[in-house]
Short mmCIF file of C-alpha atoms and ligand atoms in Angstrom, two decimals:
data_model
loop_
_atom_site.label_atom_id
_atom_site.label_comp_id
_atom_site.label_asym_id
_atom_site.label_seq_id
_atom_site.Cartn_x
_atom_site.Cartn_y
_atom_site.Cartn_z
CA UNK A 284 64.00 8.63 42.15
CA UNK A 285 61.07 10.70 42.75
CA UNK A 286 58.79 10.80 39.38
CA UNK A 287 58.91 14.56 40.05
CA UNK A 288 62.09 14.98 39.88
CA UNK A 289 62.80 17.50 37.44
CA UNK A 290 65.49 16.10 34.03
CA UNK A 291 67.89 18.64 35.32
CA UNK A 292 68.18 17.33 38.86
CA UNK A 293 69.09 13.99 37.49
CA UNK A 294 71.47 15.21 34.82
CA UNK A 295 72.93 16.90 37.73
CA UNK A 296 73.33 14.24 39.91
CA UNK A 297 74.62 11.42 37.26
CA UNK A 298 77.03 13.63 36.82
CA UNK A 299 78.05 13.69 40.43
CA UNK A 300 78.07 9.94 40.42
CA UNK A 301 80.38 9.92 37.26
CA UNK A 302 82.70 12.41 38.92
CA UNK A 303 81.85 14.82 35.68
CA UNK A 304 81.41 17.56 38.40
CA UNK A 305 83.71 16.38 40.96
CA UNK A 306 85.28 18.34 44.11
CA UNK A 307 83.83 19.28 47.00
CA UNK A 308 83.02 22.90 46.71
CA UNK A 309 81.94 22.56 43.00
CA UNK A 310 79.32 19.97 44.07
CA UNK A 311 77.65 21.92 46.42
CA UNK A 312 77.57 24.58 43.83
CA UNK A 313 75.84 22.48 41.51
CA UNK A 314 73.64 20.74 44.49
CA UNK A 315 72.35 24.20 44.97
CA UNK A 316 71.69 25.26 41.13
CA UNK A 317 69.54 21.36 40.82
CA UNK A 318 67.50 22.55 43.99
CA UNK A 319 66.93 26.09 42.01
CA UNK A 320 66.08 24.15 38.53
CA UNK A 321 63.45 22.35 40.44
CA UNK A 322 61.80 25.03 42.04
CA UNK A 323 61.73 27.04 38.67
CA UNK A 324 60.43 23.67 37.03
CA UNK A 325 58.01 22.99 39.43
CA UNK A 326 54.43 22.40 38.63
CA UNK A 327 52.99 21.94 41.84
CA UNK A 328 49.87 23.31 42.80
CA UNK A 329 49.98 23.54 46.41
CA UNK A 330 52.78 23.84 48.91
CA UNK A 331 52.94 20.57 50.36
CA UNK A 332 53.46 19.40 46.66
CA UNK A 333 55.92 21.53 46.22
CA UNK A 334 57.98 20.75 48.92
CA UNK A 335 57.78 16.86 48.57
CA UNK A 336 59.29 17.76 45.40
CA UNK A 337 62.01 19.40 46.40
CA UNK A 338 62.28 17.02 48.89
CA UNK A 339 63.01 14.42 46.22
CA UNK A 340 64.83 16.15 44.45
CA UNK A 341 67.65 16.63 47.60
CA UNK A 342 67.44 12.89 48.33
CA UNK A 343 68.53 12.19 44.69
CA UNK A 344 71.29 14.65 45.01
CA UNK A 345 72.67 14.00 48.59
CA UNK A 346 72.48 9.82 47.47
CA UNK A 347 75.58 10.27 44.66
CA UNK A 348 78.06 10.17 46.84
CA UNK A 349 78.77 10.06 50.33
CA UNK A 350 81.63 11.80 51.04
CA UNK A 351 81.63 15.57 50.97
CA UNK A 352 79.91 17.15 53.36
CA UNK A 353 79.49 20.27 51.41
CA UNK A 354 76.30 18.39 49.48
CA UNK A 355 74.21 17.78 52.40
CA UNK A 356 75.28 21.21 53.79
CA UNK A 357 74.16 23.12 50.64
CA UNK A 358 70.93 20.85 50.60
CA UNK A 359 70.63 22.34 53.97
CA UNK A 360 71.09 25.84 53.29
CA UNK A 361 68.87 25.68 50.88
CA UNK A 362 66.15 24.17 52.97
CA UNK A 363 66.48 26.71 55.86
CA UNK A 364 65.51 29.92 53.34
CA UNK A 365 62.60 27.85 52.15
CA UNK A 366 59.52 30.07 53.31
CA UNK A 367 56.62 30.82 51.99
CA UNK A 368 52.63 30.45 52.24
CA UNK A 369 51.97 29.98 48.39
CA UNK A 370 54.04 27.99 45.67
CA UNK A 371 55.01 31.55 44.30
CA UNK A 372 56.70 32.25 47.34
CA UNK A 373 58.35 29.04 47.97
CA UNK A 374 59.75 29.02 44.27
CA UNK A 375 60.70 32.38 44.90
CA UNK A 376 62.60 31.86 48.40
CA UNK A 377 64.32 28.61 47.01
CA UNK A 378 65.98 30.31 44.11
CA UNK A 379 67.36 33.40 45.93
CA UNK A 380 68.09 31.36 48.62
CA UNK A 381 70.31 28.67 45.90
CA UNK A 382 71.56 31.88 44.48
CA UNK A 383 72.62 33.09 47.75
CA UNK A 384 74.82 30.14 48.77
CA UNK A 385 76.56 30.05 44.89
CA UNK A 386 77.37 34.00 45.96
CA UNK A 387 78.89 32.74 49.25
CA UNK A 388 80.48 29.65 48.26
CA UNK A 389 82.51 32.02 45.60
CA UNK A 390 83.16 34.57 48.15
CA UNK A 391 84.05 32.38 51.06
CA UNK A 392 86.65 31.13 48.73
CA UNK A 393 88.08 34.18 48.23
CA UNK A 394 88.25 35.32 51.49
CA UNK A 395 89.58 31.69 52.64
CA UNK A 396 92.70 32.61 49.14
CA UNK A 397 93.47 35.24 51.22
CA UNK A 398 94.23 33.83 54.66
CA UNK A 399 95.83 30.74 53.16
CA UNK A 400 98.13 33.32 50.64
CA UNK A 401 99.60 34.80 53.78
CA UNK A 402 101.60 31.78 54.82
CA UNK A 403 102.78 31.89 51.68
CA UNK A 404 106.41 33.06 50.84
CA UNK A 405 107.54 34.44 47.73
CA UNK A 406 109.66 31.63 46.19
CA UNK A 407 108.19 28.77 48.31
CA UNK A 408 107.54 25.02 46.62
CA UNK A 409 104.17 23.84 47.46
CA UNK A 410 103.41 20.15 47.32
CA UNK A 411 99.36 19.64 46.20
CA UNK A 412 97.45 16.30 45.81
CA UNK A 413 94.28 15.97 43.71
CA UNK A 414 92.67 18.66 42.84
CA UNK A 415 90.88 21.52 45.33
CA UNK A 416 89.29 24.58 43.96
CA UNK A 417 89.80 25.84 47.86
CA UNK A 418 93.85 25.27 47.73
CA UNK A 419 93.93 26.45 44.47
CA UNK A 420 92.58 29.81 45.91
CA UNK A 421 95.40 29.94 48.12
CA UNK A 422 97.94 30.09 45.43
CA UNK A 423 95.54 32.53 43.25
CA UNK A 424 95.93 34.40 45.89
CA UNK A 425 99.61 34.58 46.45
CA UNK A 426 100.51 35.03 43.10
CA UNK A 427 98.15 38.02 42.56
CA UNK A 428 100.11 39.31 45.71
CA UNK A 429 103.09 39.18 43.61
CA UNK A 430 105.04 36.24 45.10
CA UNK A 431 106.10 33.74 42.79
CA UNK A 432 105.90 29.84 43.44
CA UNK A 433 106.98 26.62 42.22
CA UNK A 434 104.56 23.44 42.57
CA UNK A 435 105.01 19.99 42.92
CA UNK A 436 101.82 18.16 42.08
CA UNK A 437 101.25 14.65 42.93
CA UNK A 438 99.34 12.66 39.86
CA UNK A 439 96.58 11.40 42.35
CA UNK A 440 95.83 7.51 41.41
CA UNK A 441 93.42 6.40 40.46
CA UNK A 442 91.34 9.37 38.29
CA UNK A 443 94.68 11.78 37.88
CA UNK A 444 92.61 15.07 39.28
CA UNK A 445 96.97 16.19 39.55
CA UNK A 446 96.02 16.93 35.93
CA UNK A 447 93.66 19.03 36.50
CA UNK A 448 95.73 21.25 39.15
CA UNK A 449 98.52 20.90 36.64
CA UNK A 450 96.94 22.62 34.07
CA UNK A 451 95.51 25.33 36.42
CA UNK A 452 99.03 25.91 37.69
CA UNK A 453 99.84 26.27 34.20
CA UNK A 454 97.67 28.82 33.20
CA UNK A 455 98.92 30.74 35.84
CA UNK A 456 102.19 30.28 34.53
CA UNK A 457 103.41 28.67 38.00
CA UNK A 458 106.21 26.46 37.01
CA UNK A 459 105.45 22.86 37.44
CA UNK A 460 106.81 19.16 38.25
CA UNK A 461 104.12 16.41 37.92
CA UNK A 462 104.96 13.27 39.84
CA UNK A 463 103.41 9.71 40.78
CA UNK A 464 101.71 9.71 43.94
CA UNK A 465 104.61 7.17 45.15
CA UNK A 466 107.30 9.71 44.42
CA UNK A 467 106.11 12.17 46.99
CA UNK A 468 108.93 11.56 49.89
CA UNK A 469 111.67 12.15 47.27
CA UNK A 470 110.43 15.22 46.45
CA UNK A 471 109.08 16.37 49.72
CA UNK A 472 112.87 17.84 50.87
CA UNK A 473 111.70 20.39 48.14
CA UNK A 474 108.85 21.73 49.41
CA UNK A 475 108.02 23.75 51.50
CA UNK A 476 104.13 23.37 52.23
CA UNK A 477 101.68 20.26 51.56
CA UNK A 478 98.69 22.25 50.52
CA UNK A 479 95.50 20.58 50.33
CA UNK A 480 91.82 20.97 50.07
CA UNK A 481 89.05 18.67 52.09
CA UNK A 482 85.91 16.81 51.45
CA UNK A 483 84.73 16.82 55.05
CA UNK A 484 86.08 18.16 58.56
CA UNK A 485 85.42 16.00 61.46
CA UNK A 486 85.22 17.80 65.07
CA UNK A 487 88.12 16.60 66.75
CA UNK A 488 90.10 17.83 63.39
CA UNK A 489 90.87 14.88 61.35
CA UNK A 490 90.38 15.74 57.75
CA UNK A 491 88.91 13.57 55.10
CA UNK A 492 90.54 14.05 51.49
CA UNK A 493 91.18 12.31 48.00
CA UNK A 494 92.82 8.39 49.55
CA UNK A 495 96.89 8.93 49.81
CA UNK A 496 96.67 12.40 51.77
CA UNK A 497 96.78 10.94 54.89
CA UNK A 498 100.45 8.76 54.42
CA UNK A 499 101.35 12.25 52.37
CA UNK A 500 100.95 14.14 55.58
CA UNK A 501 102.83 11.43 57.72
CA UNK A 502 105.30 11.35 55.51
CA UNK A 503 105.11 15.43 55.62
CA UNK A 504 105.62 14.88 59.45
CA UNK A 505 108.52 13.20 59.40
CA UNK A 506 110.28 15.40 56.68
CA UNK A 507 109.29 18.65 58.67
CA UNK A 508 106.90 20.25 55.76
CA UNK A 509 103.88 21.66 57.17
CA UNK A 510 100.65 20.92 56.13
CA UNK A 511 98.21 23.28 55.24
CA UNK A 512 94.29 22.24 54.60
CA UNK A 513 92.31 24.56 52.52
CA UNK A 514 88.27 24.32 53.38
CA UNK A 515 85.84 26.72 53.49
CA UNK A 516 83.15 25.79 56.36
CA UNK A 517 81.00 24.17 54.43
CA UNK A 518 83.71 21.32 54.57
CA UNK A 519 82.77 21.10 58.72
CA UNK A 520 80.60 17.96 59.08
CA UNK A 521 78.31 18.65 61.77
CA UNK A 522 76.99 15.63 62.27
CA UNK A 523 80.41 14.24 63.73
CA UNK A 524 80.32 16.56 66.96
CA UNK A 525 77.40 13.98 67.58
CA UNK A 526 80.28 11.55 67.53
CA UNK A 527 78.79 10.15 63.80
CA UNK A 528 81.52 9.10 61.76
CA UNK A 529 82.41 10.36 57.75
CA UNK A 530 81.39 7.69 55.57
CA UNK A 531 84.35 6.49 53.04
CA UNK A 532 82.98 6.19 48.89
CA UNK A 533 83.96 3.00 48.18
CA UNK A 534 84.39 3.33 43.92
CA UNK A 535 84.08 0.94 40.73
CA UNK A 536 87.39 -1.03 41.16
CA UNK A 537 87.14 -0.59 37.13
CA UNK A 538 89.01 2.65 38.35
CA UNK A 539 91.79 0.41 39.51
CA UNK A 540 91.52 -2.45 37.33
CA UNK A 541 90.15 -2.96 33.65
CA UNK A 542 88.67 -6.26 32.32
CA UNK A 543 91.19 -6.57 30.17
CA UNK A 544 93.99 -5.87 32.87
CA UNK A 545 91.76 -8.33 35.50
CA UNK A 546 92.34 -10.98 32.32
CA UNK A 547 95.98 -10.55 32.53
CA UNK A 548 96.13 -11.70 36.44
CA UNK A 549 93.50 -14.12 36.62
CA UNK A 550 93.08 -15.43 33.03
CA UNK A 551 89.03 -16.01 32.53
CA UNK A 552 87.63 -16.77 35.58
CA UNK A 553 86.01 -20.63 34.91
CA UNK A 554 89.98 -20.93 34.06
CA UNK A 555 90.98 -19.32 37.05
CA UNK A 556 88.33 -22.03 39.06
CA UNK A 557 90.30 -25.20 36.92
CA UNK A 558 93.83 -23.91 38.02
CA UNK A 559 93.23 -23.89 41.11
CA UNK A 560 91.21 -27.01 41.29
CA UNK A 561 94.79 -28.34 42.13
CA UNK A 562 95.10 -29.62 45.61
CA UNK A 563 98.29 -28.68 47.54
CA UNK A 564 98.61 -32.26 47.63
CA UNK A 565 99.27 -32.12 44.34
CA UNK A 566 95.87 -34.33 43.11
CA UNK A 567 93.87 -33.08 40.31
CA UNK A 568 91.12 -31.67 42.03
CA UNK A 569 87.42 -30.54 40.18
CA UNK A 570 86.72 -26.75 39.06
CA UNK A 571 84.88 -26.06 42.29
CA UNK A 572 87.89 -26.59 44.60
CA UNK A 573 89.14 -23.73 44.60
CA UNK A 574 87.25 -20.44 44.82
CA UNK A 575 83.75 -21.33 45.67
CA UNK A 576 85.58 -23.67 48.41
CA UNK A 577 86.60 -20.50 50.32
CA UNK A 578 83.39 -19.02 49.71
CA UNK A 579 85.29 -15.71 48.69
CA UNK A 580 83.15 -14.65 45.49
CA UNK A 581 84.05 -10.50 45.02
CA UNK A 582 81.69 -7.46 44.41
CA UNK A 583 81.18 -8.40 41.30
CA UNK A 584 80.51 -11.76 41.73
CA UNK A 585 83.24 -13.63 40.76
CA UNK A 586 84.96 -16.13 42.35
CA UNK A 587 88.81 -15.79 40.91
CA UNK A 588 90.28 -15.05 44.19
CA UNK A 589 91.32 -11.53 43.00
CA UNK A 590 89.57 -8.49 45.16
CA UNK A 591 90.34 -4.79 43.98
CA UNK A 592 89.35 -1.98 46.62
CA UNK A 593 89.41 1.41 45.44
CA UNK A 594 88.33 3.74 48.75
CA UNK A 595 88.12 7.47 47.61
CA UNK A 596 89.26 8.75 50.13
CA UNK A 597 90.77 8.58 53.61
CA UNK A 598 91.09 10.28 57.22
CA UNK A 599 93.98 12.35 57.83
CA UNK A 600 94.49 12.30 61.74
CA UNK A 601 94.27 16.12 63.20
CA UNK A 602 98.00 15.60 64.65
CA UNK A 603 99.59 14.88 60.99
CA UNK A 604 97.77 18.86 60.16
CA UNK A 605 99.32 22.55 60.73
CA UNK A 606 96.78 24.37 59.72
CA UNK A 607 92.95 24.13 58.44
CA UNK A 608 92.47 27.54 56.46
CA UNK A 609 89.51 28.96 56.18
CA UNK A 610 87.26 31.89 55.47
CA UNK A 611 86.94 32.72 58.78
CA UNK A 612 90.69 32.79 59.26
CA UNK A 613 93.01 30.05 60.06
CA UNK A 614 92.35 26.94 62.79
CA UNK A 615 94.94 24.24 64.57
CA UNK A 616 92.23 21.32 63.79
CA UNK A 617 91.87 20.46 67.86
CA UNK A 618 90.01 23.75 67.61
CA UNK A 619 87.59 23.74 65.06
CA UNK A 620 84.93 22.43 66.65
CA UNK A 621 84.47 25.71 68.33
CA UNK A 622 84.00 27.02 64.66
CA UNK A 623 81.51 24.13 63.92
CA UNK A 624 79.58 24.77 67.24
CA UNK A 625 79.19 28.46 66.85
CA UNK A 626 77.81 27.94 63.17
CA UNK A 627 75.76 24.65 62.94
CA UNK A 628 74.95 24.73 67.24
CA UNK A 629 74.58 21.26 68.15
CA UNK A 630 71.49 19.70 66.00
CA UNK A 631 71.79 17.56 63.36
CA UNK A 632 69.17 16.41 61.35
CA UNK A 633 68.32 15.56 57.55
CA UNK A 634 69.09 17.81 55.04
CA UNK A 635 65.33 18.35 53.70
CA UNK A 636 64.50 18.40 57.28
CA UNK A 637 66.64 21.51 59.09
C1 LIG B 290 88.16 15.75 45.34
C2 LIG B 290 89.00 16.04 46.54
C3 LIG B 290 89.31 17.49 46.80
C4 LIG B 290 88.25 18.04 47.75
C5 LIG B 290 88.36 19.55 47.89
O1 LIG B 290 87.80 14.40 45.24
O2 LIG B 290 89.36 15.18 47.31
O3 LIG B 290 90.55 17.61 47.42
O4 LIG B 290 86.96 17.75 47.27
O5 LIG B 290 88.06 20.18 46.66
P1 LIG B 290 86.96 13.89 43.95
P2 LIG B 290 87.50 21.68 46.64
O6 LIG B 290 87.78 14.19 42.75
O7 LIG B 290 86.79 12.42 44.20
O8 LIG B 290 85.64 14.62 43.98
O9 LIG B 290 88.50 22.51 47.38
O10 LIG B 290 87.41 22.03 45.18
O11 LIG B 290 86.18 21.69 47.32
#
């Protein structure tokens, strides 16, 4: 981290990392409001400094997590207002400029509530997974239009963000039935939409969300539910029209898997290396036979044969997907890299470098 990088930008960001501000929209909110803290805490002197500061301040931000596009896009935004000939100015143009994307992040989700609440039938049963601020909208929506729903809400392993939807849905008085991510098929005859939100938009339409949408939406497929995707535009990942690819967050498998629960399966790990100093020959074999024979020591350095993944997220394939809903009305996802052309054209570049 930059030294100049201001106590609030950091706050800010460990809290990204620790999924304390979590979702894709709501990051980008908070991306922008760290850039605006900086410029307001700024005691540069001259313009370069200032800029190299704020500079800093969006690498910190954009390296929390890689997933959402919606960081590096507000980090963007952000950037391209940044004018000025004097610090004054450039503090100035940074915070209304911040300000400015909070006001159309907020309104671009309720314009987005609106398209996505007209496919919406009174009495439908929507299926959700995790938890989307831009999918919620949808159903905040619908139900100020006066239909009432019914939602099925999939727990979403390994943080539970179906518990944070559930008690959204509850507030709004929709009636709910929480299930296990693993339960989905059962209850999929039930609904009648999937409805989820994104993290990033790829150009030829495949949509990357919380890890378990994509077998929700084959599974969706083959039952005949359509599946909607909530995401504003900030959710459209311009890098991958220049065929880049969305990086998958690869988490702490203590998500998955305590230390007390990884004691349980493997016992303690210099045990682990004596049991299975056993030959399959059957001779007593020494502690190193086994693990550090196969050379297969984990992430965290241990070599007790047990590896625990724990991907955030995964790619949804554009077939498996009805509908991408968005602000600027609704998209098939084979088209919405006409939508990402017309508003990102075809550069890419650094955030802190539009
Ligand atoms: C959140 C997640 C959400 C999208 C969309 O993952 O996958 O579906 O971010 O959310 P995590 P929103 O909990 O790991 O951040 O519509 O609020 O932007």
């Amino acid at each position: 981290r930059g030294t100049d990088v201001d106590p609030a930008v950091a706050t800010t960001a460990d809290e990204i990392a620790a999924m304390e501000i979590r979702g894709a929209a709501t990051i980008a909110d908070a991306a922008a409001e760290a850039l605006a803290a900086q410029a307001r805490a700024s005691t540069a002197e001259r313009p370069e400094a200032f800029r190299r500061e704020l500079r800093d301040a969006a690498k910190t931000l954009y390296e929390t997590r890689p997933t959402a596009v919606s960081l590096p896009n507000a980090l963007r935004y952000v950037f391209r207002g940044m004018d000025g000939e004097t610090v004054a100015d450039l503090r100035a143009a940074t915070v209304a400029r911040a300000e400015r994307f909070q006001h159309e992040l907020a309104h671009a989700q309720s314009e987005l509530g609106a398209v996505g609440a007209n496919r919406l039938r009174d009495g439908d049963v929507v299926m959700t997974h995790c938890h989307s601020t831009d999918a919620l909208a949808c159903i905040e929506a619908a139900l100020e239009d006066g239909k009432e729903l019914e939602a099925i809400v999939r727990e979403t392993r390994p943080r539970k963000q179906g518990h944070i939807t559930a008690r959204q849905l509850r507030e709004w008085d929709v009636p709910v039935t929480l299930v296990v991510d693993n339960a989905s098929r059962r209850y999929l005859n039930r609904a009648d939409h999937v409805l989820i939100g994104a993290d990033s938009i790829a150009a030829d339409g495949s949509v990357i969300n919380k890890i378990g949408t994509s077998g929700l939406a084959v599974t969706a497929r083959e039952r005949g539910v359509p599946v909607m995707v909530a995401a504003q535009t900030i959710k459209l990942h311009p890098d991958t029209m220049t065929g880049h690819t969305v990086e998958i967050e690869m988490r702490d498998e203590r998500e998955v898997l305590s230390e007390a629960e990884r004691h349980e399966i493997v016992g303690d790990a210099d045990d682990a290396g004596d049991a299975r100093g056993t030959d399959n020959d059957g001779d007593a074999g020494d502690a190193e036979d086994g693990a550090d024979a196969r050379g297969d020591e984990n992430e965290n350095g241990r070599d007790d044969g047990l590896t625990v993944e724990n991907p955030a997220f995964d790619v949804t394939p554009p077939r498996y997907v009805d509908a991408i809903v968005t602000e600027h009305g609704q998209f098939p996802p084979e088209s919405i890299v006409t939508l990402m052309r017309e508003l990102f054209g075809e550069t890419t570049s650094e955030p802190w470098n539009p």
